[in-house]
Protein backbone atom coordinates (compact mmCIF):
# COMPACT_ATOMS: atom_id res chain seq x y z
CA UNK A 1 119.18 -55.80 -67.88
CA UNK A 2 115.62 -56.23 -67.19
CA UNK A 3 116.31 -59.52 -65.18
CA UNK A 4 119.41 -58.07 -63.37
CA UNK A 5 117.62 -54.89 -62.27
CA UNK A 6 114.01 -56.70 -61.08
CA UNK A 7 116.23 -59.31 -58.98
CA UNK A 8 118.27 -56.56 -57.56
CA UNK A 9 115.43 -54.95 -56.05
CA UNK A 10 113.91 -57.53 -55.07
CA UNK A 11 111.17 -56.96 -57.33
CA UNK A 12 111.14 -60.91 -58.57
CA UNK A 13 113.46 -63.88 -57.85
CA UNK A 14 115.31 -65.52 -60.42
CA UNK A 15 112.43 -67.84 -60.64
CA UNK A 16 109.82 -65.21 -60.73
CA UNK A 17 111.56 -63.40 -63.62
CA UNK A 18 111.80 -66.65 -65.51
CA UNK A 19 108.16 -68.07 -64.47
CA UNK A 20 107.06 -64.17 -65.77
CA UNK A 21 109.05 -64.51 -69.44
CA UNK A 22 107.07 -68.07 -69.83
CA UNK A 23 103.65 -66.27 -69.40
CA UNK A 24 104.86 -63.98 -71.89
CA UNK A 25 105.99 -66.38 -74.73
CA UNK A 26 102.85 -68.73 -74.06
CA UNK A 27 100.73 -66.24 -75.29
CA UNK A 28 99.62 -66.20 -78.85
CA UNK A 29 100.11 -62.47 -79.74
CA UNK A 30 103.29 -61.81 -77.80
CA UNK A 31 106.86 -62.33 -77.71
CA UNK A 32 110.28 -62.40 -75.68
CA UNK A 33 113.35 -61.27 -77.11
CA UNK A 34 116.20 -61.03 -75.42
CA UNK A 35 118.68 -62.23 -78.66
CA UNK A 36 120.66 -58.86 -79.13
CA UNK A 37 119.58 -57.89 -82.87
CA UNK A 38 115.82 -56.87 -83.27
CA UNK A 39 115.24 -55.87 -86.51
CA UNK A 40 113.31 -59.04 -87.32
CA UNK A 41 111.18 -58.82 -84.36
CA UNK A 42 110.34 -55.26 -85.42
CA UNK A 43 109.07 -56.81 -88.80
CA UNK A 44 106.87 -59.36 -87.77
CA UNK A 45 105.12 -56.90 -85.12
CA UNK A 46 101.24 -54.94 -85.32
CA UNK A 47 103.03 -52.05 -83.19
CA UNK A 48 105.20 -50.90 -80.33
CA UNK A 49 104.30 -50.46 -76.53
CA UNK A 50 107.80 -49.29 -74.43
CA UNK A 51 108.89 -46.89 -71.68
CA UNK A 52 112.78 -47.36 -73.43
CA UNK A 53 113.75 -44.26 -76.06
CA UNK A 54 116.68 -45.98 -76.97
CA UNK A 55 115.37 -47.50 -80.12
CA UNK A 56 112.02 -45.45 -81.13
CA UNK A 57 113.95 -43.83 -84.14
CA UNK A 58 114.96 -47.33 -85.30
CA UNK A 59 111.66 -48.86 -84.83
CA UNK A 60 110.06 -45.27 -86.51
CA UNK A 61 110.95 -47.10 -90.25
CA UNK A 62 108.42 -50.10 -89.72
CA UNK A 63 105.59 -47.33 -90.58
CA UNK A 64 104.07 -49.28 -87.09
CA UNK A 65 102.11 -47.71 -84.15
CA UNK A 66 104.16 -46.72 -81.31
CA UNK A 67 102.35 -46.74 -77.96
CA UNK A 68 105.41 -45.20 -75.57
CA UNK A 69 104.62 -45.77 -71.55
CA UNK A 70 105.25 -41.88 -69.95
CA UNK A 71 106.78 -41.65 -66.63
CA UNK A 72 107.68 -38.29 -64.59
CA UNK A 73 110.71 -39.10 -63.70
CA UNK A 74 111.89 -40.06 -67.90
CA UNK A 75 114.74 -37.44 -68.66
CA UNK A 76 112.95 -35.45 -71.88
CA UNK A 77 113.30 -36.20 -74.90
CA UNK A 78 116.00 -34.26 -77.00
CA UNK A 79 115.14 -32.30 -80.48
CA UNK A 80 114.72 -35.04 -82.40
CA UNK A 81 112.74 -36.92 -79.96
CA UNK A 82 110.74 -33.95 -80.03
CA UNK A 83 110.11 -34.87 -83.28
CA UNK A 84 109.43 -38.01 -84.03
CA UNK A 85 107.26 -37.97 -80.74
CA UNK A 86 104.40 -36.02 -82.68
CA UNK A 87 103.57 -39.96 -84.49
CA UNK A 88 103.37 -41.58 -81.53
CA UNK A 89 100.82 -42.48 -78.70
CA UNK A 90 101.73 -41.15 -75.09
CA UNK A 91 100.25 -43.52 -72.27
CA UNK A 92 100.39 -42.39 -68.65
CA UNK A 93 99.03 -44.68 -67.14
CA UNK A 94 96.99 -48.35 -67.28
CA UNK A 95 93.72 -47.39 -68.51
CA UNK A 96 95.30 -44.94 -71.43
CA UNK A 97 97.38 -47.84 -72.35
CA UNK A 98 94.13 -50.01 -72.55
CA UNK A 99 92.24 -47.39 -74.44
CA UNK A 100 95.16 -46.71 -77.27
CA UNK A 101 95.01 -50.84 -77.75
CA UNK A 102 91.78 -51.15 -78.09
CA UNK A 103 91.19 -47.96 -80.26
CA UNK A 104 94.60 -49.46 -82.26
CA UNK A 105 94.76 -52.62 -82.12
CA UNK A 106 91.26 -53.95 -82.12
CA UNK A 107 89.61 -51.30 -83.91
CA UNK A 108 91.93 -50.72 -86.68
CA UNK A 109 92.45 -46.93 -86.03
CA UNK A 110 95.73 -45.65 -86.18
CA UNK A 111 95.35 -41.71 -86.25
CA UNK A 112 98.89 -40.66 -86.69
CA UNK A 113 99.73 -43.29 -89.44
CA UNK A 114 100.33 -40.14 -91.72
CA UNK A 115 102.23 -38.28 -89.50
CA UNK A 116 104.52 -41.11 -89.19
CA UNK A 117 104.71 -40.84 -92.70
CA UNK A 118 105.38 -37.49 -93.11
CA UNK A 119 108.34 -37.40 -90.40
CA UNK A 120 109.77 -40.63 -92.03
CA UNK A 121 110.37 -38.49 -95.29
CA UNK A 122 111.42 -35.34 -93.82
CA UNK A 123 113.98 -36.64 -91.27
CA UNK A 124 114.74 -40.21 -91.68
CA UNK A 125 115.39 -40.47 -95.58
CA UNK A 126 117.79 -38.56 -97.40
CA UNK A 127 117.25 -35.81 -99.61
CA UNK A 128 120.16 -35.91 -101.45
CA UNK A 129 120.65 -38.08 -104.80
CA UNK A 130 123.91 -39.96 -103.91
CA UNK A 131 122.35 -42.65 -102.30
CA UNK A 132 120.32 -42.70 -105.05
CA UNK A 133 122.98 -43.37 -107.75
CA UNK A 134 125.17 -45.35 -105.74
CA UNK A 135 121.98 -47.77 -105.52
CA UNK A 136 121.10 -47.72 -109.08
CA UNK A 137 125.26 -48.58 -110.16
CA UNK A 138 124.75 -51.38 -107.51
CA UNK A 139 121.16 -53.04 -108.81
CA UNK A 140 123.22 -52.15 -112.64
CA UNK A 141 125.67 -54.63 -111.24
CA UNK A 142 123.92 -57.14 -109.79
CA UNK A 143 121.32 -57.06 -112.69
């Protein structure tokens, strides 16, 4: 979609776009992805930086930083995204975005790891104990 949309505002050619994704995958601590599934990516990653909140719940489980890129005109964020917004760094523009990194990335310090946490257990796991046996008969029969 990215490609479709820069193209069809004229924002890059065809060439552009593709000259701007090799940038991307020469460098050493970055990736393109553009398979469809990106669970593995979401493994192998230090942390998050998007303006998309399509996928911040399913990213939410890797316990990773989430840097998410503000705009004014981003419809808000339902109840939920209300939420799980509260473990996540808000950038607004360049200059936060370089700060959170640096404060992050390079210094190791990742204030709202425990908020993360604590969200992760009160709305993403289940509090029931079905789950729980159904997973125990399944490891009985596997074991």
């Amino acid at each position: 979609m990215l490609e479709n949309s820069v193209c069809e505002y004229n924002l890059m050619t065809k060439e552009e776009y593709q000259n701007y994704l090799s940038e991307w995958k020469n460098l050493d601590n970055a990736n393109v992805y553009d398979k469809g599934e990106y669970f593995d990516v979401f493994k192998t990653s230090d942390l998050l930086i998007t303006d998309c909140s399509s996928f911040l719940a399913e990213y939410y489980p890797s316990k990773k930083p989430i840097i998410f890129l503000n705009r004014k005109d981003r419809a808000p964020f339902d109840a939920f995204g209300n939420i799980i917004k509260k473990g996540f760094y808000i950038a607004n523009n360049f200059q936060e975005v370089e700060e959170l990194l640096a404060n992050i990335a390079q210094n190791k310090n990742d204030n709202l790891k425990k908020t993360r946490e604590k969200i992760l257990q009160k709305h993403f796991y289940m509090k029931n104990t079905t789950y729980k046996k159904i997973t125990e008969f399944l490891c009985s029969l596997i074991n």
